[in-house]
Amino acid sequence: MREDLKEAINLSIQKILPFLLSLLFIFCTYIPSGVSVSHVIRPDVGMICVFYWVLHRPDLFNLFTVFFLGFVSDILSSAPLGSDIIAYLTIYLVITNLSSFFVNKSFQAFWYGFGFVLVLVEFLKWLIVSIFYTEFLPLERLLFTILFTIAWYPVVSFFNDAARKYLMNDEG
Amino acid sequence: MKRRRALFVHLSRIRLMVKKFAIVLLFFIAFVMMLFNKTDSFFIDKTSSVAANIFFPIVDLLAVPARVVSGTLNYFYDFKNIREENKKLREENRELVIRSSRVTALEIENHLLSNLLNYVPPEGASYSAARVVAEEGDSFSHALIIYTAGNKTVKKGQIVLSDNGVVGRIERVGSVYSKVILITDINSKIPVMIENSRVRGILSGDNTSVPKLIFTPLEADLRVGDKIITSGVAGIFPPGLPVGKISAIENGVIKIKPLGDLDRLEYVRIVDYHLADISYEEDIAQAVDLGE
């Protein structure tokens, strides 16, 4: 009985591991670093995680997980509530329709693919938030954020890869 | 067998439809959230506040190792510069002693003139310190989260200072954490004036690192390097707090470089000006009217 319970708990943790890892990454980006410009340009690691897990393990990263992650990201950031949810859901929508394109592709292809999707989604978010404030927000910061996020993709993917391998080993 | 396959196809179609409907529904919920946010709904404010009290302790906990590393590095860095800083402080102290005697003389003169005019001075401000827990800024917003548990004097609209000057104002007060909108944020509007010429205006954030000075008179003589201080118009902030300096005047747009170090904030000071409980937005609207 105790073994069964232990296994059930283990299974539940495995199911939410991608979500917990994504949350951890998002939380880490809000730690005050004291580095110049860190308070205005930060990598959007939530987008990297949504892209990665929806592509590799959609069974563990469903629509509602994406929604909740977007909600957490909205709460942590000061952007209008709902803007990150829309951005993450758009990634989900794009990836679920383009997943066949990424089958058996190299890491570089994933990276380029992410760059393409990120540019699309960040500009959509910029447009929505600009409409919200009825004023166009500066584009330079957005471009730096996009470049910064693309540069962080291999680092975040490295940890996500490790978690995915751990899950695969555990599932046998 | 054929019937079972047809049933399976039918079920998978229903599942696909439900999934599509769920996507549309979640997008709709997100848009509704934005609409509520636009109208400053109490519900959204309360939800954000409760959720922030759940998530920010985690960020605060994760920041402990970062603070230890940064504190150790700063210690060695400070140690390296201590001699140079000491020399600089001695010189500064000499200058301040001279200036202090001048200020005392001016204070006496001011007191005498005030008595002459039956002038009633505004109530003095009190200050409280708070630790910065998280930096919320990105391309879409510039804000901070500060730890204010147990501080009953913190109210929406109060001004927040760093060592060098004004950095923002309190936007949301929670039971443990409060949100500070930085002066560079698109939502920030602060009544200010030029220190020397006393020309009034509104410092308006635009999500760049150099906010704009708006609603200044067309004939005003403004120069790069002029110091900007709070004007105290509408009585929401104490007058005379340093805010920034004019960094550029291009095509009629006056850009202000904040004096406060917005990217290296560890602790901030909150100014309690003993406000009556009036809406901040109303006060700013009043200040804008006065500026115009």
PDB file of N, CA, C and O in Angstrom, chain A residues 94-163:
ATOM      1  N   VAL A  94       0.437  27.931 -32.278  1.00  0.00           N
ATOM      2  CA  VAL A  94       1.369  27.839 -33.410  1.00  0.00           C
ATOM      3  C   VAL A  94       2.084  26.474 -33.388  1.00  0.00           C
ATOM      4  O   VAL A  94       2.169  25.789 -34.409  1.00  0.00           O
ATOM      5  N   ILE A  95       2.579  26.105 -32.201  1.00  0.00           N
ATOM      6  CA  ILE A  95       3.373  24.863 -32.106  1.00  0.00           C
ATOM      7  C   ILE A  95       2.516  23.627 -32.364  1.00  0.00           C
ATOM      8  O   ILE A  95       2.952  22.707 -33.065  1.00  0.00           O
ATOM      9  N   THR A  96       1.302  23.602 -31.829  1.00  0.00           N
ATOM     10  CA  THR A  96       0.464  22.416 -32.056  1.00  0.00           C
ATOM     11  C   THR A  96       0.131  22.260 -33.544  1.00  0.00           C
ATOM     12  O   THR A  96      -0.069  21.150 -34.028  1.00  0.00           O
ATOM     13  N   ASN A  97       0.118  23.364 -34.278  1.00  0.00           N
ATOM     14  CA  ASN A  97      -0.159  23.270 -35.720  1.00  0.00           C
ATOM     15  C   ASN A  97       1.089  23.057 -36.564  1.00  0.00           C
ATOM     16  O   ASN A  97       0.992  22.677 -37.723  1.00  0.00           O
ATOM     17  N   LEU A  98       2.270  23.336 -35.977  1.00  0.00           N
ATOM     18  CA  LEU A  98       3.514  23.195 -36.753  1.00  0.00           C
ATOM     19  C   LEU A  98       4.400  22.071 -36.248  1.00  0.00           C
ATOM     20  O   LEU A  98       5.541  21.942 -36.680  1.00  0.00           O
ATOM     21  N   SER A  99       3.901  21.287 -35.284  1.00  0.00           N
ATOM     22  CA  SER A  99       4.763  20.278 -34.652  1.00  0.00           C
ATOM     23  C   SER A  99       5.359  19.290 -35.665  1.00  0.00           C
ATOM     24  O   SER A  99       6.493  18.848 -35.511  1.00  0.00           O
ATOM     25  N   SER A 100       4.593  18.976 -36.720  1.00  0.00           N
ATOM     26  CA  SER A 100       5.094  18.006 -37.716  1.00  0.00           C
ATOM     27  C   SER A 100       6.345  18.538 -38.426  1.00  0.00           C
ATOM     28  O   SER A 100       7.216  17.784 -38.843  1.00  0.00           O
ATOM     29  N   PHE A 101       6.441  19.859 -38.519  1.00  0.00           N
ATOM     30  CA  PHE A 101       7.593  20.482 -39.182  1.00  0.00           C
ATOM     31  C   PHE A 101       8.897  20.208 -38.423  1.00  0.00           C
ATOM     32  O   PHE A 101       9.978  20.123 -39.009  1.00  0.00           O
ATOM     33  N   PHE A 102       8.788  20.053 -37.088  1.00  0.00           N
ATOM     34  CA  PHE A 102       9.988  19.910 -36.262  1.00  0.00           C
ATOM     35  C   PHE A 102      10.421  18.456 -36.057  1.00  0.00           C
ATOM     36  O   PHE A 102      11.404  18.209 -35.368  1.00  0.00           O
ATOM     37  N   VAL A 103       9.694  17.501 -36.625  1.00  0.00           N
ATOM     38  CA  VAL A 103      10.034  16.083 -36.419  1.00  0.00           C
ATOM     39  C   VAL A 103      11.417  15.795 -37.020  1.00  0.00           C
ATOM     40  O   VAL A 103      11.707  16.170 -38.158  1.00  0.00           O
ATOM     41  N   ASN A 104      12.261  15.122 -36.200  1.00  0.00           N
ATOM     42  CA  ASN A 104      13.630  14.719 -36.603  1.00  0.00           C
ATOM     43  C   ASN A 104      14.503  15.892 -37.078  1.00  0.00           C
ATOM     44  O   ASN A 104      15.345  15.714 -37.953  1.00  0.00           O
ATOM     45  N   LYS A 105      14.280  17.029 -36.519  1.00  0.00           N
ATOM     46  CA  LYS A 105      15.102  18.190 -36.894  1.00  0.00           C
ATOM     47  C   LYS A 105      16.233  18.371 -35.869  1.00  0.00           C
ATOM     48  O   LYS A 105      16.136  17.914 -34.732  1.00  0.00           O
ATOM     49  N   SER A 106      17.294  19.063 -36.301  1.00  0.00           N
ATOM     50  CA  SER A 106      18.449  19.281 -35.419  1.00  0.00           C
ATOM     51  C   SER A 106      18.142  20.377 -34.391  1.00  0.00           C
ATOM     52  O   SER A 106      17.138  21.092 -34.509  1.00  0.00           O
ATOM     53  N   PHE A 107      19.073  20.523 -33.426  1.00  0.00           N
ATOM     54  CA  PHE A 107      18.895  21.549 -32.400  1.00  0.00           C
ATOM     55  C   PHE A 107      18.830  22.949 -33.023  1.00  0.00           C
ATOM     56  O   PHE A 107      18.032  23.789 -32.619  1.00  0.00           O
ATOM     57  N   GLN A 108      19.686  23.158 -34.049  1.00  0.00           N
ATOM     58  CA  GLN A 108      19.712  24.464 -34.719  1.00  0.00           C
ATOM     59  C   GLN A 108      18.344  24.805 -35.305  1.00  0.00           C
ATOM     60  O   GLN A 108      17.882  25.949 -35.229  1.00  0.00           O
ATOM     61  N   ALA A 109      17.691  23.779 -35.886  1.00  0.00           N
ATOM     62  CA  ALA A 109      16.368  24.007 -36.487  1.00  0.00           C
ATOM     63  C   ALA A 109      15.355  24.428 -35.417  1.00  0.00           C
ATOM     64  O   ALA A 109      14.531  25.325 -35.641  1.00  0.00           O
ATOM     65  N   PHE A 110      15.466  23.793 -34.225  1.00  0.00           N
ATOM     66  CA  PHE A 110      14.577  24.166 -33.113  1.00  0.00           C
ATOM     67  C   PHE A 110      14.845  25.611 -32.699  1.00  0.00           C
ATOM     68  O   PHE A 110      13.930  26.376 -32.419  1.00  0.00           O
ATOM     69  N   TRP A 111      16.130  25.933 -32.657  1.00  0.00           N
ATOM     70  CA  TRP A 111      16.541  27.282 -32.225  1.00  0.00           C
ATOM     71  C   TRP A 111      16.014  28.344 -33.204  1.00  0.00           C
ATOM     72  O   TRP A 111      15.435  29.344 -32.790  1.00  0.00           O
ATOM     73  N   TYR A 112      16.210  28.096 -34.488  1.00  0.00           N
ATOM     74  CA  TYR A 112      15.710  29.038 -35.507  1.00  0.00           C
ATOM     75  C   TYR A 112      14.184  29.127 -35.441  1.00  0.00           C
ATOM     76  O   TYR A 112      13.597  30.205 -35.521  1.00  0.00           O
ATOM     77  N   GLY A 113      13.581  27.951 -35.288  1.00  0.00           N
ATOM     78  CA  GLY A 113      12.114  27.884 -35.205  1.00  0.00           C
ATOM     79  C   GLY A 113      11.607  28.701 -34.035  1.00  0.00           C
ATOM     80  O   GLY A 113      10.639  29.472 -34.150  1.00  0.00           O
ATOM     81  N   PHE A 114      12.311  28.559 -32.889  1.00  0.00           N
ATOM     82  CA  PHE A 114      11.915  29.314 -31.703  1.00  0.00           C
ATOM     83  C   PHE A 114      12.055  30.817 -31.964  1.00  0.00           C
ATOM     84  O   PHE A 114      11.162  31.592 -31.604  1.00  0.00           O
ATOM     85  N   GLY A 115      13.170  31.195 -32.602  1.00  0.00           N
ATOM     86  CA  GLY A 115      13.405  32.615 -32.926  1.00  0.00           C
ATOM     87  C   GLY A 115      12.266  33.179 -33.750  1.00  0.00           C
ATOM     88  O   GLY A 115      11.749  34.265 -33.462  1.00  0.00           O
ATOM     89  N   PHE A 116      11.840  32.409 -34.735  1.00  0.00           N
ATOM     90  CA  PHE A 116      10.751  32.844 -35.624  1.00  0.00           C
ATOM     91  C   PHE A 116       9.444  33.028 -34.836  1.00  0.00           C
ATOM     92  O   PHE A 116       8.781  34.064 -34.934  1.00  0.00           O
ATOM     93  N   VAL A 117       9.117  32.003 -34.040  1.00  0.00           N
ATOM     94  CA  VAL A 117       7.865  32.050 -33.260  1.00  0.00           C
ATOM     95  C   VAL A 117       7.921  33.191 -32.247  1.00  0.00           C
ATOM     96  O   VAL A 117       6.940  33.917 -32.047  1.00  0.00           O
ATOM     97  N   LEU A 118       9.100  33.368 -31.605  1.00  0.00           N
ATOM     98  CA  LEU A 118       9.252  34.407 -30.585  1.00  0.00           C
ATOM     99  C   LEU A 118       9.019  35.804 -31.165  1.00  0.00           C
ATOM    100  O   LEU A 118       8.301  36.616 -30.580  1.00  0.00           O
ATOM    101  N   VAL A 119       9.624  36.057 -32.336  1.00  0.00           N
ATOM    102  CA  VAL A 119       9.460  37.371 -32.981  1.00  0.00           C
ATOM    103  C   VAL A 119       7.968  37.636 -33.227  1.00  0.00           C
ATOM    104  O   VAL A 119       7.439  38.697 -32.896  1.00  0.00           O
ATOM    105  N   LEU A 120       7.299  36.616 -33.755  1.00  0.00           N
ATOM    106  CA  LEU A 120       5.866  36.721 -34.052  1.00  0.00           C
ATOM    107  C   LEU A 120       5.054  37.042 -32.787  1.00  0.00           C
ATOM    108  O   LEU A 120       4.254  37.984 -32.764  1.00  0.00           O
ATOM    109  N   VAL A 121       5.312  36.264 -31.738  1.00  0.00           N
ATOM    110  CA  VAL A 121       4.513  36.396 -30.511  1.00  0.00           C
ATOM    111  C   VAL A 121       4.838  37.693 -29.759  1.00  0.00           C
ATOM    112  O   VAL A 121       3.932  38.355 -29.251  1.00  0.00           O
ATOM    113  N   GLU A 122       6.131  38.047 -29.712  1.00  0.00           N
ATOM    114  CA  GLU A 122       6.506  39.280 -29.000  1.00  0.00           C
ATOM    115  C   GLU A 122       5.895  40.516 -29.687  1.00  0.00           C
ATOM    116  O   GLU A 122       5.449  41.437 -29.020  1.00  0.00           O
ATOM    117  N   PHE A 123       5.869  40.509 -31.021  1.00  0.00           N
ATOM    118  CA  PHE A 123       5.265  41.644 -31.723  1.00  0.00           C
ATOM    119  C   PHE A 123       3.761  41.682 -31.515  1.00  0.00           C
ATOM    120  O   PHE A 123       3.184  42.762 -31.394  1.00  0.00           O
ATOM    121  N   LEU A 124       3.145  40.511 -31.425  1.00  0.00           N
ATOM    122  CA  LEU A 124       1.704  40.446 -31.139  1.00  0.00           C
ATOM    123  C   LEU A 124       1.431  41.022 -29.750  1.00  0.00           C
ATOM    124  O   LEU A 124       0.525  41.838 -29.562  1.00  0.00           O
ATOM    125  N   LYS A 125       2.271  40.614 -28.791  1.00  0.00           N
ATOM    126  CA  LYS A 125       2.112  41.105 -27.413  1.00  0.00           C
ATOM    127  C   LYS A 125       2.337  42.621 -27.370  1.00  0.00           C
ATOM    128  O   LYS A 125       1.591  43.352 -26.700  1.00  0.00           O
ATOM    129  N   TRP A 126       3.355  43.072 -28.090  1.00  0.00           N
ATOM    130  CA  TRP A 126       3.665  44.514 -28.145  1.00  0.00           C
ATOM    131  C   TRP A 126       2.458  45.295 -28.688  1.00  0.00           C
ATOM    132  O   TRP A 126       2.086  46.340 -28.153  1.00  0.00           O
ATOM    133  N   LEU A 127       1.840  44.741 -29.723  1.00  0.00           N
ATOM    134  CA  LEU A 127       0.681  45.390 -30.338  1.00  0.00           C
ATOM    135  C   LEU A 127      -0.498  45.439 -29.366  1.00  0.00           C
ATOM    136  O   LEU A 127      -1.136  46.486 -29.199  1.00  0.00           O
ATOM    137  N   ILE A 128      -0.739  44.316 -28.699  1.00  0.00           N
ATOM    138  CA  ILE A 128      -1.873  44.246 -27.753  1.00  0.00           C
ATOM    139  C   ILE A 128      -1.660  45.221 -26.589  1.00  0.00           C
ATOM    140  O   ILE A 128      -2.570  45.964 -26.214  1.00  0.00           O
ATOM    141  N   VAL A 129      -0.431  45.210 -26.028  1.00  0.00           N
ATOM    142  CA  VAL A 129      -0.154  46.093 -24.880  1.00  0.00           C
ATOM    143  C   VAL A 129      -0.190  47.566 -25.325  1.00  0.00           C
ATOM    144  O   VAL A 129      -0.660  48.434 -24.590  1.00  0.00           O
ATOM    145  N   SER A 130       0.288  47.838 -26.561  1.00  0.00           N
ATOM    146  CA  SER A 130       0.232  49.218 -27.072  1.00  0.00           C
ATOM    147  C   SER A 130      -1.210  49.676 -27.218  1.00  0.00           C
ATOM    148  O   SER A 130      -1.534  50.822 -26.885  1.00  0.00           O
ATOM    149  N   ILE A 131      -2.078  48.790 -27.694  1.00  0.00           N
ATOM    150  CA  ILE A 131      -3.506  49.129 -27.802  1.00  0.00           C
ATOM    151  C   ILE A 131      -4.075  49.371 -26.404  1.00  0.00           C
ATOM    152  O   ILE A 131      -4.830  50.309 -26.175  1.00  0.00           O
ATOM    153  N   PHE A 132      -3.659  48.536 -25.462  1.00  0.00           N
ATOM    154  CA  PHE A 132      -4.133  48.656 -24.082  1.00  0.00           C
ATOM    155  C   PHE A 132      -3.800  50.043 -23.510  1.00  0.00           C
ATOM    156  O   PHE A 132      -4.617  50.680 -22.871  1.00  0.00           O
ATOM    157  N   TYR A 133      -2.551  50.498 -23.764  1.00  0.00           N
ATOM    158  CA  TYR A 133      -2.133  51.800 -23.238  1.00  0.00           C
ATOM    159  C   TYR A 133      -2.477  52.965 -24.187  1.00  0.00           C
ATOM    160  O   TYR A 133      -2.179  54.122 -23.877  1.00  0.00           O
ATOM    161  N   THR A 134      -3.037  52.627 -25.347  1.00  0.00           N
ATOM    162  CA  THR A 134      -3.329  53.592 -26.425  1.00  0.00           C
ATOM    163  C   THR A 134      -2.102  54.454 -26.750  1.00  0.00           C
ATOM    164  O   THR A 134      -2.195  55.666 -26.957  1.00  0.00           O
ATOM    165  N   GLU A 135      -0.941  53.799 -26.759  1.00  0.00           N
ATOM    166  CA  GLU A 135       0.316  54.485 -27.055  1.00  0.00           C
ATOM    167  C   GLU A 135       1.328  53.415 -27.470  1.00  0.00           C
ATOM    168  O   GLU A 135       1.441  52.385 -26.796  1.00  0.00           O
ATOM    169  N   PHE A 136       2.065  53.678 -28.559  1.00  0.00           N
ATOM    170  CA  PHE A 136       3.041  52.676 -28.993  1.00  0.00           C
ATOM    171  C   PHE A 136       4.218  52.626 -28.035  1.00  0.00           C
ATOM    172  O   PHE A 136       4.811  53.658 -27.724  1.00  0.00           O
ATOM    173  N   LEU A 137       4.542  51.429 -27.571  1.00  0.00           N
ATOM    174  CA  LEU A 137       5.662  51.269 -26.645  1.00  0.00           C
ATOM    175  C   LEU A 137       6.966  51.279 -27.450  1.00  0.00           C
ATOM    176  O   LEU A 137       6.964  50.923 -28.628  1.00  0.00           O
ATOM    177  N   PRO A 138       8.101  51.686 -26.804  1.00  0.00           N
ATOM    178  CA  PRO A 138       9.361  51.717 -27.555  1.00  0.00           C
ATOM    179  C   PRO A 138       9.762  50.325 -28.066  1.00  0.00           C
ATOM    180  O   PRO A 138       9.656  49.340 -27.332  1.00  0.00           O
ATOM    181  N   LEU A 139      10.215  50.299 -29.310  1.00  0.00           N
ATOM    182  CA  LEU A 139      10.534  49.007 -29.930  1.00  0.00           C
ATOM    183  C   LEU A 139      11.951  48.507 -29.605  1.00  0.00           C
ATOM    184  O   LEU A 139      12.195  47.298 -29.642  1.00  0.00           O
ATOM    185  N   GLU A 140      12.866  49.448 -29.252  1.00  0.00           N
ATOM    186  CA  GLU A 140      14.265  49.030 -29.021  1.00  0.00           C
ATOM    187  C   GLU A 140      14.348  47.982 -27.914  1.00  0.00           C
ATOM    188  O   GLU A 140      15.055  46.977 -28.050  1.00  0.00           O
ATOM    189  N   ARG A 141      13.637  48.256 -26.814  1.00  0.00           N
ATOM    190  CA  ARG A 141      13.668  47.336 -25.669  1.00  0.00           C
ATOM    191  C   ARG A 141      13.151  45.957 -26.080  1.00  0.00           C
ATOM    192  O   ARG A 141      13.680  44.935 -25.675  1.00  0.00           O
ATOM    193  N   LEU A 142      12.101  45.980 -26.905  1.00  0.00           N
ATOM    194  CA  LEU A 142      11.494  44.727 -27.350  1.00  0.00           C
ATOM    195  C   LEU A 142      12.500  43.923 -28.179  1.00  0.00           C
ATOM    196  O   LEU A 142      12.642  42.708 -27.993  1.00  0.00           O
ATOM    197  N   LEU A 143      13.235  44.625 -29.046  1.00  0.00           N
ATOM    198  CA  LEU A 143      14.221  43.938 -29.887  1.00  0.00           C
ATOM    199  C   LEU A 143      15.326  43.322 -29.023  1.00  0.00           C
ATOM    200  O   LEU A 143      15.756  42.187 -29.259  1.00  0.00           O
ATOM    201  N   PHE A 144      15.760  44.072 -27.996  1.00  0.00           N
ATOM    202  CA  PHE A 144      16.782  43.535 -27.091  1.00  0.00           C
ATOM    203  C   PHE A 144      16.249  42.321 -26.328  1.00  0.00           C
ATOM    204  O   PHE A 144      16.963  41.345 -26.130  1.00  0.00           O
ATOM    205  N   THR A 145      14.998  42.409 -25.892  1.00  0.00           N
ATOM    206  CA  THR A 145      14.388  41.287 -25.173  1.00  0.00           C
ATOM    207  C   THR A 145      14.348  40.053 -26.072  1.00  0.00           C
ATOM    208  O   THR A 145      14.666  38.940 -25.637  1.00  0.00           O
ATOM    209  N   ILE A 146      13.980  40.252 -27.337  1.00  0.00           N
ATOM    210  CA  ILE A 146      13.910  39.128 -28.277  1.00  0.00           C
ATOM    211  C   ILE A 146      15.303  38.508 -28.436  1.00  0.00           C
ATOM    212  O   ILE A 146      15.469  37.283 -28.313  1.00  0.00           O
ATOM    213  N   LEU A 147      16.314  39.352 -28.666  1.00  0.00           N
ATOM    214  CA  LEU A 147      17.684  38.844 -28.854  1.00  0.00           C
ATOM    215  C   LEU A 147      18.185  38.129 -27.591  1.00  0.00           C
ATOM    216  O   LEU A 147      18.797  37.064 -27.669  1.00  0.00           O
ATOM    217  N   PHE A 148      17.885  38.737 -26.449  1.00  0.00           N
ATOM    218  CA  PHE A 148      18.313  38.180 -25.165  1.00  0.00           C
ATOM    219  C   PHE A 148      17.656  36.809 -24.939  1.00  0.00           C
ATOM    220  O   PHE A 148      18.297  35.866 -24.487  1.00  0.00           O
ATOM    221  N   THR A 149      16.371  36.724 -25.265  1.00  0.00           N
ATOM    222  CA  THR A 149      15.637  35.459 -25.075  1.00  0.00           C
ATOM    223  C   THR A 149      16.176  34.384 -26.017  1.00  0.00           C
ATOM    224  O   THR A 149      16.362  33.230 -25.612  1.00  0.00           O
ATOM    225  N   ILE A 150      16.447  34.774 -27.266  1.00  0.00           N
ATOM    226  CA  ILE A 150      16.989  33.797 -28.232  1.00  0.00           C
ATOM    227  C   ILE A 150      18.358  33.293 -27.740  1.00  0.00           C
ATOM    228  O   ILE A 150      18.668  32.110 -27.823  1.00  0.00           O
ATOM    229  N   ALA A 151      19.157  34.223 -27.171  1.00  0.00           N
ATOM    230  CA  ALA A 151      20.478  33.823 -26.668  1.00  0.00           C
ATOM    231  C   ALA A 151      20.368  32.871 -25.482  1.00  0.00           C
ATOM    232  O   ALA A 151      21.243  32.016 -25.284  1.00  0.00           O
ATOM    233  N   TRP A 152      19.295  33.004 -24.703  1.00  0.00           N
ATOM    234  CA  TRP A 152      19.113  32.146 -23.530  1.00  0.00           C
ATOM    235  C   TRP A 152      18.521  30.772 -23.884  1.00  0.00           C
ATOM    236  O   TRP A 152      18.500  29.884 -23.043  1.00  0.00           O
ATOM    237  N   TYR A 153      18.038  30.632 -25.108  1.00  0.00           N
ATOM    238  CA  TYR A 153      17.360  29.387 -25.486  1.00  0.00           C
ATOM    239  C   TYR A 153      18.209  28.130 -25.226  1.00  0.00           C
ATOM    240  O   TYR A 153      17.732  27.167 -24.614  1.00  0.00           O
ATOM    241  N   PRO A 154      19.509  28.096 -25.655  1.00  0.00           N
ATOM    242  CA  PRO A 154      20.302  26.881 -25.414  1.00  0.00           C
ATOM    243  C   PRO A 154      20.471  26.550 -23.924  1.00  0.00           C
ATOM    244  O   PRO A 154      20.454  25.380 -23.555  1.00  0.00           O
ATOM    245  N   VAL A 155      20.608  27.582 -23.094  1.00  0.00           N
ATOM    246  CA  VAL A 155      20.816  27.356 -21.653  1.00  0.00           C
ATOM    247  C   VAL A 155      19.566  26.712 -21.039  1.00  0.00           C
ATOM    248  O   VAL A 155      19.648  25.687 -20.356  1.00  0.00           O
ATOM    249  N   VAL A 156      18.409  27.328 -21.306  1.00  0.00           N
ATOM    250  CA  VAL A 156      17.155  26.811 -20.737  1.00  0.00           C
ATOM    251  C   VAL A 156      16.858  25.427 -21.325  1.00  0.00           C
ATOM    252  O   VAL A 156      16.421  24.514 -20.611  1.00  0.00           O
ATOM    253  N   SER A 157      17.144  25.263 -22.615  1.00  0.00           N
ATOM    254  CA  SER A 157      16.893  23.962 -23.265  1.00  0.00           C
ATOM    255  C   SER A 157      17.768  22.868 -22.672  1.00  0.00           C
ATOM    256  O   SER A 157      17.360  21.716 -22.591  1.00  0.00           O
ATOM    257  N   PHE A 158      18.988  23.247 -22.263  1.00  0.00           N
ATOM    258  CA  PHE A 158      19.896  22.262 -21.664  1.00  0.00           C
ATOM    259  C   PHE A 158      19.245  21.649 -20.415  1.00  0.00           C
ATOM    260  O   PHE A 158      19.222  20.425 -20.247  1.00  0.00           O
ATOM    261  N   PHE A 159      18.707  22.495 -19.557  1.00  0.00           N
ATOM    262  CA  PHE A 159      18.058  22.007 -18.334  1.00  0.00           C
ATOM    263  C   PHE A 159      16.756  21.268 -18.656  1.00  0.00           C
ATOM    264  O   PHE A 159      16.442  20.246 -18.046  1.00  0.00           O
ATOM    265  N   ASN A 160      16.015  21.787 -19.635  1.00  0.00           N
ATOM    266  CA  ASN A 160      14.766  21.114 -20.027  1.00  0.00           C
ATOM    267  C   ASN A 160      15.066  19.742 -20.623  1.00  0.00           C
ATOM    268  O   ASN A 160      14.350  18.773 -20.370  1.00  0.00           O
ATOM    269  N   ASP A 161      16.169  19.663 -21.410  1.00  0.00           N
ATOM    270  CA  ASP A 161      16.595  18.384 -21.988  1.00  0.00           C
ATOM    271  C   ASP A 161      16.904  17.377 -20.886  1.00  0.00           C
ATOM    272  O   ASP A 161      16.506  16.208 -20.975  1.00  0.00           O
ATOM    273  N   ALA A 162      17.632  17.856 -19.866  1.00  0.00           N
ATOM    274  CA  ALA A 162      18.005  16.980 -18.747  1.00  0.00           C
ATOM    275  C   ALA A 162      16.747  16.451 -18.054  1.00  0.00           C
ATOM    276  O   ALA A 162      16.655  15.258 -17.750  1.00  0.00           O
ATOM    277  N   ALA A 163      15.772  17.341 -17.853  1.00  0.00           N
ATOM    278  CA  ALA A 163      14.517  16.930 -17.203  1.00  0.00           C
ATOM    279  C   ALA A 163      13.757  15.941 -18.089  1.00  0.00           C
ATOM    280  O   ALA A 163      13.188  14.965 -17.597  1.00  0.00           O
TER     281      ALA A 163
END
